[in-house]
Short mmCIF file of C-alpha atoms in Angstrom, two decimals:
data_model
loop_
_atom_site.label_atom_id
_atom_site.label_comp_id
_atom_site.label_asym_id
_atom_site.label_seq_id
_atom_site.Cartn_x
_atom_site.Cartn_y
_atom_site.Cartn_z
CA MET A 1 9.46 -19.80 -4.71
CA SER A 2 7.70 -20.74 -7.83
CA TYR A 3 5.22 -19.14 -9.55
CA PRO A 4 3.87 -18.62 -13.19
CA HIS A 5 6.77 -17.43 -15.15
CA LEU A 6 5.73 -14.11 -17.01
CA THR A 7 7.04 -13.70 -20.44
CA ALA A 8 6.55 -10.30 -22.07
CA VAL A 9 5.57 -10.63 -26.15
CA ALA A 10 5.54 -7.83 -28.33
CA SER A 11 2.22 -8.35 -29.98
CA LEU A 12 0.04 -11.03 -30.84
CA GLN A 13 0.74 -10.99 -34.57
CA SER A 14 4.46 -11.90 -33.69
CA ALA A 15 3.57 -14.89 -31.47
CA LEU A 16 0.80 -16.62 -32.98
CA THR A 17 3.80 -19.16 -34.50
CA GLU A 18 5.73 -19.19 -31.16
CA THR A 19 6.56 -22.93 -30.17
CA GLU A 20 6.78 -21.95 -26.28
CA PHE A 21 3.30 -21.36 -25.65
CA ASP A 22 0.62 -24.21 -26.36
CA ALA A 23 -2.86 -22.22 -26.29
CA LEU A 24 -4.28 -18.24 -26.91
CA ILE A 25 -6.32 -16.86 -24.40
CA VAL A 26 -8.39 -13.86 -25.63
CA LEU A 27 -9.90 -11.44 -23.05
CA ALA A 28 -12.25 -8.88 -24.80
CA SER A 29 -15.41 -7.42 -25.03
CA ASP A 30 -15.21 -7.37 -28.57
CA PHE A 31 -13.98 -10.35 -30.63
CA ASN A 32 -13.78 -7.75 -33.70
CA HIS A 33 -10.78 -6.09 -32.84
CA PRO A 34 -8.16 -5.01 -35.17
CA GLU A 35 -5.13 -6.99 -33.51
CA LEU A 36 -7.47 -10.33 -33.80
CA SER A 37 -7.61 -10.12 -37.59
CA PRO A 38 -5.75 -13.13 -38.19
CA LEU A 39 -8.16 -15.16 -36.48
CA ALA A 40 -11.07 -13.32 -37.64
CA GLU A 41 -12.39 -16.03 -40.33
CA VAL A 42 -12.09 -18.43 -37.49
CA LEU A 43 -14.09 -16.61 -35.14
CA GLN A 44 -17.06 -15.85 -37.67
CA THR A 45 -17.29 -19.39 -38.79
CA ALA A 46 -17.17 -20.52 -35.04
CA ALA A 47 -19.91 -17.79 -33.88
CA GLN A 48 -22.21 -19.07 -36.80
CA VAL A 49 -22.24 -22.64 -35.04
CA ASP A 50 -21.81 -21.77 -31.40
CA GLN A 51 -23.74 -19.42 -29.54
CA ARG A 52 -21.54 -19.08 -26.67
CA ILE A 53 -19.14 -16.69 -28.70
CA GLY A 54 -18.94 -13.40 -27.31
CA GLN A 55 -21.56 -14.11 -24.71
CA GLN A 56 -19.97 -16.53 -22.14
CA LEU A 57 -16.40 -18.26 -22.35
CA ALA A 58 -15.63 -20.96 -24.96
CA SER A 59 -13.00 -23.02 -26.19
CA LEU A 60 -12.31 -24.27 -29.46
CA ALA A 61 -9.27 -26.34 -31.60
CA CYS A 62 -7.81 -23.73 -34.10
CA SER A 63 -4.87 -24.60 -36.11
CA LEU A 64 -3.79 -20.78 -36.17
CA VAL A 65 -2.95 -20.49 -32.49
CA PRO A 66 -0.16 -22.14 -30.57
CA GLY A 67 -1.17 -25.53 -29.04
CA GLN A 68 -4.16 -25.57 -31.40
CA ARG A 69 -5.89 -24.33 -28.29
CA LEU A 70 -7.84 -21.23 -28.55
CA ILE A 71 -9.90 -19.86 -25.36
CA LEU A 72 -12.36 -16.86 -25.90
CA ALA A 73 -13.26 -15.16 -22.47
CA PRO A 74 -15.81 -12.26 -22.95
CA ILE A 75 -15.04 -9.92 -20.27
CA GLY A 76 -18.90 -8.29 -20.87
CA THR A 77 -19.94 -4.65 -20.41
CA LEU A 78 -17.61 -2.12 -19.01
CA ASP A 79 -19.72 1.22 -19.59
CA ARG A 80 -21.58 1.19 -16.47
CA ASP A 81 -21.35 3.04 -13.14
CA TYR A 82 -20.18 0.28 -11.34
CA ASP A 83 -18.17 -1.39 -13.73
CA ASP A 84 -14.56 -1.95 -12.74
CA VAL A 85 -11.39 -3.89 -13.71
CA ARG A 86 -12.41 -7.02 -11.70
CA SER A 87 -14.77 -7.73 -14.85
CA TYR A 88 -11.10 -8.79 -16.65
CA ALA A 89 -9.97 -10.60 -13.06
CA ASP A 90 -12.90 -12.58 -13.45
CA ALA A 91 -12.79 -13.42 -16.87
CA ALA A 92 -9.09 -14.29 -16.36
CA LYS A 93 -9.49 -16.79 -13.62
CA GLN A 94 -12.15 -18.73 -15.69
CA ALA A 95 -10.35 -18.92 -18.65
CA ILE A 96 -6.85 -20.05 -16.91
CA GLN A 97 -9.01 -22.54 -15.39
CA VAL A 98 -10.18 -24.11 -18.71
CA ALA A 99 -6.81 -23.85 -20.37
CA LYS A 100 -5.10 -25.74 -17.36
CA ASP A 101 -8.01 -28.09 -17.71
CA MET A 102 -7.36 -28.92 -21.60
CA GLY A 103 -3.46 -29.52 -20.71
CA ALA A 104 -2.13 -26.44 -21.11
CA LYS A 105 1.20 -25.62 -19.39
CA ALA A 106 2.43 -22.25 -21.28
CA PRO A 107 -0.67 -20.36 -22.30
CA LEU A 108 -0.58 -17.39 -24.33
CA LEU A 109 -2.58 -14.25 -23.28
CA TRP A 110 -4.13 -11.14 -25.43
CA VAL A 111 -6.23 -8.62 -23.32
CA GLU A 112 -8.30 -6.22 -25.05
CA PRO A 113 -7.11 -2.80 -24.69
CA GLN A 114 -9.45 0.06 -23.10
CA GLN A 115 -8.75 3.89 -23.52
CA SER A 116 -10.56 4.61 -19.81
CA PRO A 117 -7.95 5.17 -17.26
CA LEU A 118 -9.99 3.02 -14.97
CA TYR A 119 -8.57 -0.07 -17.02
CA GLN A 120 -5.26 0.86 -17.83
CA GLN A 121 -3.83 -1.82 -15.75
CA ALA A 122 -6.14 -4.76 -17.11
CA ALA A 123 -3.71 -6.47 -18.68
CA ALA A 124 -1.78 -6.83 -15.68
CA VAL A 125 -4.64 -7.52 -13.77
CA SER A 126 -5.78 -10.43 -15.82
CA TYR A 127 -2.19 -11.91 -15.40
CA LEU A 128 -2.54 -11.44 -11.37
CA ALA A 129 -5.88 -13.24 -10.99
CA MET A 130 -4.56 -16.17 -13.22
CA CYS A 131 -1.79 -17.15 -10.56
CA GLN A 132 -4.42 -16.34 -8.03
CA ALA A 133 -6.60 -19.31 -9.52
CA LEU A 134 -3.79 -21.36 -10.17
CA TRP A 135 -2.13 -21.17 -6.59
CA GLN A 136 -2.43 -23.79 -4.60
CA PRO A 137 -2.33 -24.80 -0.95
CA LEU A 138 1.63 -25.01 0.65
CA GLU A 139 0.43 -28.40 2.21
CA GLY A 140 -0.92 -29.81 -0.71
CA ARG A 141 2.42 -28.55 -2.99
CA GLU A 142 4.73 -30.11 -0.02
CA VAL A 143 3.16 -33.52 -0.37
CA VAL A 144 1.98 -34.11 -3.90
CA GLY A 145 4.25 -31.59 -5.64
CA GLU A 146 4.02 -28.24 -7.24
CA GLU A 147 4.42 -29.34 -10.88
CA LYS A 148 1.69 -31.70 -10.28
CA LEU A 149 -0.56 -29.14 -8.47
CA GLU A 150 0.22 -25.98 -10.58
CA PRO A 151 1.20 -27.65 -13.85
CA VAL A 152 1.12 -24.25 -15.51
CA GLN A 153 4.59 -22.92 -15.45
CA ARG A 154 4.71 -19.85 -18.02
CA ILE A 155 2.40 -17.01 -19.28
CA GLY A 156 3.24 -14.90 -22.04
CA LEU A 157 1.37 -11.55 -22.22
CA CYS A 158 0.82 -9.50 -25.20
CA GLY A 159 1.74 -5.93 -25.36
CA ILE A 160 3.85 -5.39 -22.25
CA ALA A 161 7.72 -4.82 -22.02
CA ALA A 162 10.42 -7.32 -20.37
CA GLU A 163 11.07 -4.51 -17.76
CA GLN A 164 7.29 -4.57 -16.69
CA ALA A 165 6.90 -8.57 -16.99
CA GLU A 166 9.75 -8.54 -14.28
CA GLU A 167 7.70 -6.08 -12.22
CA LEU A 168 4.83 -8.01 -12.08
CA MET A 169 6.56 -11.19 -10.98
CA ALA A 170 8.17 -9.38 -8.05
CA ILE A 171 4.39 -8.14 -7.09
CA GLU A 172 3.18 -11.81 -7.99
CA ALA A 173 6.19 -13.36 -5.57
CA GLY A 174 4.94 -11.18 -2.85
CA ARG A 175 1.39 -12.25 -3.35
CA ARG A 176 2.29 -15.78 -3.40
CA LEU A 177 4.20 -15.92 0.20
CA ALA A 178 0.87 -13.95 1.36
CA ARG A 179 -1.34 -16.78 0.56
CA ASP A 180 1.00 -19.43 1.56
CA LEU A 181 1.10 -17.81 5.08
CA ALA A 182 -2.02 -16.79 5.22
CA GLY A 183 -3.84 -20.31 4.01
CA THR A 184 -1.29 -22.77 5.64
CA GLU A 185 -2.90 -24.86 8.62
CA PRO A 186 -1.77 -24.03 12.35
CA GLU A 187 1.12 -26.59 12.64
CA ARG A 188 2.54 -26.38 9.51
CA MET A 189 2.44 -22.15 10.00
CA SER A 190 2.69 -21.80 13.47
CA ALA A 191 4.33 -19.09 14.85
CA LEU A 192 7.96 -19.75 14.90
CA ASN A 193 7.15 -21.89 11.31
CA PHE A 194 5.92 -18.10 9.99
CA ALA A 195 9.25 -16.81 10.84
CA ALA A 196 11.49 -19.43 9.43
CA TYR A 197 9.25 -19.55 6.25
CA CYS A 198 9.83 -15.67 6.03
CA GLN A 199 13.64 -16.03 6.95
CA GLU A 200 13.46 -18.51 3.60
CA ALA A 201 11.41 -16.25 1.79
CA PHE A 202 13.67 -13.25 2.46
CA ALA A 203 17.40 -14.98 2.39
CA GLY A 204 19.35 -12.98 0.25
CA SER A 205 16.85 -10.54 -0.76
CA ALA A 206 17.13 -6.60 -0.11
CA VAL A 207 15.09 -7.14 2.82
CA GLN A 208 16.81 -7.69 6.19
CA VAL A 209 15.13 -10.21 8.94
CA GLU A 210 15.07 -9.99 12.34
CA VAL A 211 13.45 -12.86 14.85
CA VAL A 212 12.72 -11.98 18.21
CA THR A 213 11.42 -15.48 20.15
CA ASP A 214 13.14 -14.96 23.21
CA ILE A 215 10.37 -15.07 25.95
CA ALA A 216 11.67 -12.75 28.69
CA THR A 217 12.61 -10.22 25.79
CA LEU A 218 9.20 -10.29 24.38
CA GLN A 219 7.28 -10.15 27.83
CA ARG A 220 9.45 -6.84 28.61
CA ASP A 221 8.67 -5.30 25.15
CA TYR A 222 5.26 -6.70 23.90
CA PRO A 223 3.26 -7.14 27.08
CA LEU A 224 0.09 -6.67 25.24
CA MET A 225 0.61 -9.62 22.77
CA MET A 226 2.43 -11.86 25.15
CA ALA A 227 -0.77 -12.07 27.42
CA VAL A 228 -2.56 -13.18 24.22
CA ALA A 229 0.18 -15.64 24.08
CA ARG A 230 0.27 -16.51 27.62
CA SER A 231 -1.36 -19.74 27.42
CA SER A 232 0.46 -21.28 24.42
CA LEU A 233 3.38 -20.81 26.28
CA ALA A 234 2.92 -24.45 27.83
CA VAL A 235 3.47 -25.68 24.24
CA LYS A 236 7.20 -25.02 23.01
CA ARG A 237 6.07 -25.34 19.22
CA HIS A 238 3.46 -22.72 19.94
CA HIS A 239 5.50 -20.12 21.32
CA PRO A 240 5.13 -16.40 19.56
CA ALA A 241 7.53 -14.66 17.55
CA VAL A 242 8.00 -11.02 16.23
CA ILE A 243 9.57 -11.07 12.77
CA ARG A 244 11.12 -7.63 11.83
CA LEU A 245 11.35 -6.75 7.95
CA ILE A 246 13.35 -3.82 6.68
CA TYR A 247 13.97 -2.40 3.62
CA ASN A 248 16.59 0.33 3.13
CA PRO A 249 16.82 1.81 -0.64
CA ASP A 250 20.10 2.99 -2.20
CA GLY A 251 20.65 6.64 -1.79
CA ALA A 252 18.68 9.29 0.13
CA VAL A 253 15.33 8.59 1.88
CA ALA A 254 12.65 10.86 0.88
CA GLN A 255 9.50 8.68 2.81
CA THR A 256 9.55 6.04 5.30
CA LEU A 257 6.66 3.70 5.57
CA LEU A 258 6.31 1.84 9.02
CA LEU A 259 4.08 -1.22 8.87
CA ALA A 260 2.08 -3.65 11.64
CA GLY A 261 0.67 -6.84 10.73
CA LYS A 262 -1.72 -9.08 12.94
CA GLY A 263 -0.13 -12.59 12.65
CA LEU A 264 -2.95 -14.82 14.99
CA VAL A 265 -1.36 -17.93 13.33
CA TYR A 266 -4.43 -19.68 15.30
CA ASP A 267 -7.48 -17.97 17.27
CA THR A 268 -9.49 -20.14 19.64
CA GLY A 269 -11.14 -17.13 21.01
CA GLY A 270 -9.28 -17.67 24.19
CA ALA A 271 -11.46 -17.43 27.39
CA ASP A 272 -14.25 -16.08 25.39
CA LEU A 273 -13.99 -19.56 23.66
CA LYS A 274 -15.39 -19.43 19.74
CA VAL A 275 -18.45 -21.95 19.95
CA GLY A 276 -21.09 -23.16 17.46
CA GLY A 277 -18.32 -23.84 14.77
CA SER A 278 -17.14 -20.41 14.56
CA MET A 279 -13.62 -21.44 15.43
CA ALA A 280 -12.86 -22.92 11.93
CA GLY A 281 -10.84 -21.22 9.42
CA MET A 282 -9.17 -19.15 12.32
CA SER A 283 -5.98 -20.28 10.85
CA ARG A 284 -6.43 -17.69 8.41
CA ASP A 285 -6.55 -14.94 11.08
CA LYS A 286 -2.89 -14.14 10.37
CA GLY A 287 -3.66 -12.66 6.94
CA GLY A 288 -2.69 -9.00 7.81
CA GLY A 289 0.83 -10.28 8.82
CA ALA A 290 0.82 -12.45 5.66
CA ALA A 291 -0.14 -9.65 3.39
CA VAL A 292 2.73 -7.60 5.04
CA ALA A 293 5.59 -9.97 4.56
CA GLY A 294 4.25 -10.17 0.52
CA PHE A 295 4.33 -6.31 0.51
CA MET A 296 7.81 -6.65 1.84
CA LEU A 297 8.71 -9.38 -0.47
CA ALA A 298 7.18 -7.43 -3.51
CA ILE A 299 9.08 -4.39 -2.17
CA ALA A 300 12.59 -6.72 -1.99
CA GLY A 301 11.76 -7.24 -5.78
CA LEU A 302 10.85 -3.86 -7.03
CA LYS A 303 14.20 -2.02 -4.85
CA PRO A 304 12.03 1.48 -5.17
CA GLN A 305 14.18 4.45 -4.63
CA GLY A 306 14.29 6.94 -1.79
CA ILE A 307 11.37 4.80 0.22
CA LYS A 308 12.54 2.86 3.44
CA VAL A 309 9.87 0.30 4.90
CA VAL A 310 9.90 -1.24 8.36
CA ALA A 311 7.69 -3.88 9.26
CA GLU A 312 6.54 -5.60 12.48
CA ILE A 313 4.65 -8.73 12.18
CA GLY A 314 3.72 -10.20 15.76
CA ALA A 315 2.74 -14.11 15.58
CA VAL A 316 1.11 -15.72 18.13
CA ARG A 317 -1.51 -18.58 19.33
CA ASN A 318 -4.21 -17.46 21.22
CA SER A 319 -4.73 -20.49 23.20
CA ILE A 320 -7.18 -21.94 25.63
CA GLY A 321 -5.81 -23.35 28.88
CA SER A 322 -5.09 -22.66 32.70
CA ASP A 323 -3.30 -20.10 32.13
CA ALA A 324 -5.14 -18.09 29.62
CA PHE A 325 -5.94 -14.49 29.88
CA VAL A 326 -9.20 -13.54 30.66
CA PRO A 327 -11.78 -10.41 30.48
CA ASP A 328 -11.43 -8.08 33.44
CA GLU A 329 -7.68 -8.37 33.41
CA VAL A 330 -6.06 -4.84 33.41
CA LEU A 331 -2.53 -5.12 31.49
CA THR A 332 0.07 -2.15 30.46
CA SER A 333 0.71 -1.87 26.73
CA HIS A 334 4.09 -1.01 25.58
CA ALA A 335 3.26 2.80 25.74
CA GLY A 336 2.51 2.54 29.42
CA VAL A 337 -1.20 2.45 28.59
CA ARG A 338 -3.17 0.35 31.15
CA VAL A 339 -5.53 -1.56 29.09
CA ARG A 340 -8.88 -3.69 30.60
CA ILE A 341 -9.58 -6.70 28.79
CA GLY A 342 -13.44 -6.87 27.61
CA ASN A 343 -13.11 -9.56 25.17
CA THR A 344 -10.14 -12.04 24.85
CA ASP A 345 -11.30 -13.01 21.20
CA ALA A 346 -10.41 -9.39 20.56
CA GLU A 347 -6.93 -10.43 20.86
CA GLY A 348 -5.58 -8.72 17.64
CA ARG A 349 -6.00 -5.34 18.26
CA LEU A 350 -3.78 -5.87 21.56
CA VAL A 351 -1.07 -7.25 19.14
CA LEU A 352 -1.29 -4.58 16.87
CA ALA A 353 -1.22 -1.71 19.83
CA ASP A 354 2.60 -3.14 20.92
CA LEU A 355 4.00 -3.19 17.46
CA LEU A 356 2.34 0.22 16.66
CA SER A 357 4.04 1.46 19.89
CA HIS A 358 7.23 0.15 18.63
CA LEU A 359 6.83 1.69 14.96
CA ARG A 360 5.45 5.06 16.48
CA GLU A 361 8.87 5.15 18.56
CA GLN A 362 10.91 4.61 15.53
CA ALA A 363 9.00 6.92 13.58
CA LEU A 364 10.14 9.89 15.41
CA ASN A 365 13.49 9.54 14.06
CA GLU A 366 12.50 8.73 10.53
CA VAL A 367 12.04 10.80 7.58
CA THR A 368 7.98 11.48 6.48
CA PRO A 369 7.04 8.53 8.22
CA GLN A 370 3.41 7.12 7.77
CA ILE A 371 2.54 4.40 9.50
CA PHE A 372 -0.14 1.15 8.69
CA SER A 373 -1.91 -1.37 10.32
CA ILE A 374 -3.38 -4.69 8.59
CA ALA A 375 -5.03 -6.89 10.23
CA THR A 376 -8.27 -9.58 9.62
CA LEU A 377 -9.69 -7.62 12.37
CA THR A 378 -13.38 -7.41 13.22
CA GLY A 379 -16.30 -9.45 11.42
CA HIS A 380 -18.17 -6.20 11.52
CA ALA A 381 -15.84 -5.20 8.54
CA ALA A 382 -16.93 -8.05 6.33
CA ARG A 383 -20.55 -7.18 7.57
CA ALA A 384 -20.45 -3.50 6.94
CA VAL A 385 -18.03 -3.56 3.60
CA GLY A 386 -18.49 -6.96 2.31
CA PRO A 387 -15.79 -8.21 0.12
CA TYR A 388 -13.55 -4.97 0.72
CA THR A 389 -10.82 -3.41 2.45
CA ALA A 390 -12.02 -1.29 5.39
CA LEU A 391 -9.65 1.79 5.79
CA VAL A 392 -9.83 3.96 9.08
CA GLU A 393 -7.46 7.01 9.26
CA ASN A 394 -6.27 9.38 12.11
CA GLY A 395 -6.00 13.21 11.02
CA PRO A 396 -2.74 13.58 9.75
CA ALA A 397 -3.12 10.65 7.44
CA ARG A 398 -6.72 12.28 6.09
CA LEU A 399 -4.91 15.39 5.60
CA LEU A 400 -2.48 13.54 2.96
CA GLN A 401 -5.41 11.75 1.69
CA LEU A 402 -3.70 8.34 2.08
CA ALA A 403 -7.24 6.57 2.33
CA SER A 404 -8.36 8.16 -0.73
CA THR A 405 -5.36 7.33 -2.61
CA LEU A 406 -5.14 3.65 -1.68
CA GLN A 407 -8.99 3.55 -2.90
CA GLN A 408 -8.15 4.99 -6.33
CA GLN A 409 -5.28 2.80 -7.02
CA GLY A 410 -7.13 -0.08 -5.88
CA ASP A 411 -9.64 0.43 -8.27
CA ILE A 412 -7.36 0.73 -10.95
CA TRP A 413 -5.41 -2.63 -9.56
CA GLY A 414 -8.54 -4.67 -8.90
CA ASP A 415 -7.93 -4.38 -5.22
CA PRO A 416 -10.81 -2.19 -4.09
CA CYS A 417 -10.98 -0.15 -0.87
CA GLU A 418 -14.13 1.50 1.36
CA ILE A 419 -12.97 4.21 3.83
CA SER A 420 -14.76 4.60 7.01
CA ARG A 421 -14.17 7.94 9.27
CA SER A 422 -12.92 7.86 12.71
CA ARG A 423 -15.37 9.46 15.02
CA ARG A 424 -15.45 11.00 18.35
CA GLU A 425 -18.16 7.98 18.83
CA ASP A 426 -15.60 5.25 18.80
CA PHE A 427 -13.16 7.21 21.39
CA GLN A 428 -16.20 7.64 23.59
CA PHE A 429 -16.93 3.86 23.27
CA ILE A 430 -13.54 2.52 24.71
CA GLN A 431 -12.95 5.37 27.30
CA ALA A 432 -12.01 3.93 30.62
CA LYS A 433 -15.04 2.99 33.10
CA SER A 434 -12.89 3.34 36.42
CA ALA A 435 -9.89 4.78 37.84
CA ALA A 436 -8.19 1.24 37.11
CA GLU A 437 -7.85 1.52 33.31
CA ASP A 438 -6.88 4.12 30.95
CA VAL A 439 -8.81 2.33 28.28
CA LEU A 440 -11.14 -0.50 27.15
CA SER A 441 -9.89 -2.95 24.43
CA CYS A 442 -13.43 -4.14 23.64
CA ASN A 443 -17.61 -4.44 24.76
CA ASN A 444 -18.33 -8.19 25.16
CA ALA A 445 -20.51 -8.23 21.96
CA ALA A 446 -19.46 -9.66 18.55
CA SER A 447 -18.05 -6.89 16.23
CA SER A 448 -20.61 -7.49 13.67
CA VAL A 449 -23.41 -6.76 15.81
CA THR A 450 -21.69 -3.42 17.74
CA VAL A 451 -22.41 -0.36 16.47
CA ARG A 452 -19.17 0.94 14.41
CA GLY A 453 -17.70 -2.32 15.04
CA HIS A 454 -14.94 -1.76 12.57
CA GLN A 455 -14.35 1.76 13.69
CA PHE A 456 -13.86 1.83 17.29
CA PRO A 457 -10.92 -0.64 17.22
CA MET A 458 -9.21 2.02 15.74
CA ALA A 459 -9.75 4.37 18.13
CA PHE A 460 -8.13 1.65 20.74
CA LEU A 461 -5.10 1.27 18.32
CA VAL A 462 -4.23 4.88 18.38
CA GLU A 463 -4.80 5.31 22.39
CA ALA A 464 -3.00 2.13 23.42
CA SER A 465 0.15 2.46 20.86
CA GLY A 466 0.38 6.13 21.96
CA LEU A 467 -0.18 7.58 18.87
CA SER A 468 -3.36 9.56 20.28
CA ALA A 469 -0.25 11.80 21.24
CA HIS A 470 0.54 12.61 17.61
CA GLY A 471 -2.48 13.43 15.77
CA GLN A 472 -2.99 16.37 13.52
CA HIS A 473 -3.27 19.15 16.53
CA GLN A 474 -0.18 17.63 18.14
CA ALA A 475 3.53 18.84 17.89
CA LYS A 476 4.83 15.51 15.86
CA PRO A 477 1.69 14.29 14.08
CA ILE A 478 2.14 10.78 12.76
CA PRO A 479 -0.12 9.74 9.66
CA TYR A 480 -1.78 6.59 10.56
CA LEU A 481 -3.83 4.40 8.50
CA HIS A 482 -5.56 1.15 9.65
CA LEU A 483 -6.88 -1.55 7.13
CA ASP A 484 -9.11 -4.24 8.26
CA ILE A 485 -9.41 -7.05 5.63
CA ALA A 486 -11.68 -9.27 7.32
CA GLY A 487 -14.03 -9.03 4.30
CA SER A 488 -11.25 -8.84 1.69
CA GLY A 489 -8.54 -11.21 3.01
CA VAL A 490 -10.25 -14.33 0.96
CA ASP A 491 -11.89 -15.00 -2.16
CA GLY A 492 -15.58 -15.42 -1.82
CA GLY A 493 -15.56 -14.59 2.28
CA ASP A 494 -15.13 -18.12 2.67
CA TRP A 495 -12.91 -18.24 5.71
CA ILE A 496 -12.59 -22.03 5.70
CA HIS A 497 -11.95 -23.29 2.48
CA GLY A 498 -11.46 -20.06 0.27
CA LYS A 499 -8.15 -19.16 -1.54
CA PRO A 500 -6.40 -16.10 0.33
CA SER A 501 -6.81 -13.25 -2.17
CA ALA A 502 -3.04 -11.39 -0.87
CA ALA A 503 -5.44 -8.07 -0.29
CA PRO A 504 -4.45 -5.06 0.17
CA ILE A 505 -1.02 -5.97 -1.16
CA LEU A 506 -1.67 -4.47 -4.94
CA ALA A 507 -3.50 -1.42 -3.42
CA LEU A 508 -0.45 -0.75 -1.19
CA LEU A 509 2.11 -1.22 -3.57
CA ALA A 510 0.38 1.39 -5.99
CA SER A 511 -0.54 3.90 -3.97
CA THR A 512 3.33 3.67 -2.49
CA LEU A 513 4.98 3.64 -5.97
CA SER A 514 2.51 6.33 -7.45
CA SER A 515 3.30 8.76 -4.85
#
């Protein structure tokens, strides 16, 4: 799995004469920084004839830098209350595109350091943003070729150590996998192909891969998920799969993370069919499962000590057909909870509920477990918090401040999140309406026009998975945090054409490794 190789460079001064680089990108708010003194005269002369210098991105020929290509990318002011490290990311994305258009294949990057702890990872964020900008869809790479579509093969980063460069490449490998899985069309990345792509990505790594495809086994162990899959079973290549990923550290385990990922490889809406053009882009409804896989690949590369990680991804197609499940059906979850279907387009929570039930059972035998679910679950999350990951936690997670930690680390790494509280109204909303069921999956209106449309699904997940028996006042509390990436899963919120963002991998990694 290729991506721009990252080379650690001791200093800008030492790299100006390096022949392995062919451009210099400068990200700064002030181009008068002392480290830029070798270029001071060039910058002063350029500023006299080009008003863009310091105000907007500019490129010029300069014999003093590698490849004679100099790209100046101002990051703007950072002293407003609402400024954050994404100013670096935005400038980095623009700059690497200009470098690519100029013909550079190995640019050198210098990032102006800041004293504020909010910008402590500015250089890392800039590199990762460049990788995000350079990524091209898997289908295109397989047809046209990676070297043609992604000609930038190396990035040099000033001021970091070789060890940090290796860590950042491990992180980017995971993010790249997540983008490939999330952003690929529904036949190339069907459920079975999703599983095969994971097997290939993790081959020889520190993560063990188990794939369950036997229909009888899935029907027994994942009954809600298989209701979603029911209409897809008539087409063999559309059959579902559960992908289980396991990382065991060397030595003792002090913490266990258990992750559930929604992998809807295509969502037609089922019997509640998506109409009016709203079905386009639904091959990206697997973004949660893709993020879980990407997180696990990053873990495989970073090999953290003391942390065990177990993940389950439900890869399934919500098809429409004569055998499609319909509203009013009452289905029994893996946890033994009777679920009345309110809307077949609320299928992701059914998949997650069974996954969470399996993880709940395992958590009871693990060391200090924490459970997470990641999904492109509701349009309401995108409506409510825009391009941010929405976090909803149960009582035990709130006591540990899991969402708060994730939000703090997300701010530092340019992967921001918003916290939503789980409230009694959410549980009242999904209460049984008759003796025929224990819980209601959903109402029959779009989440985006439903009050608390991204909070009440978390209540359903708690009830349908059996996690309701593990709240803060129960005998065996289990911290659980739900992450809805419907607003953050693609750049610019364009689910049809936007690049998958690999959110919330950075925030989750940073919060995991900082604890």
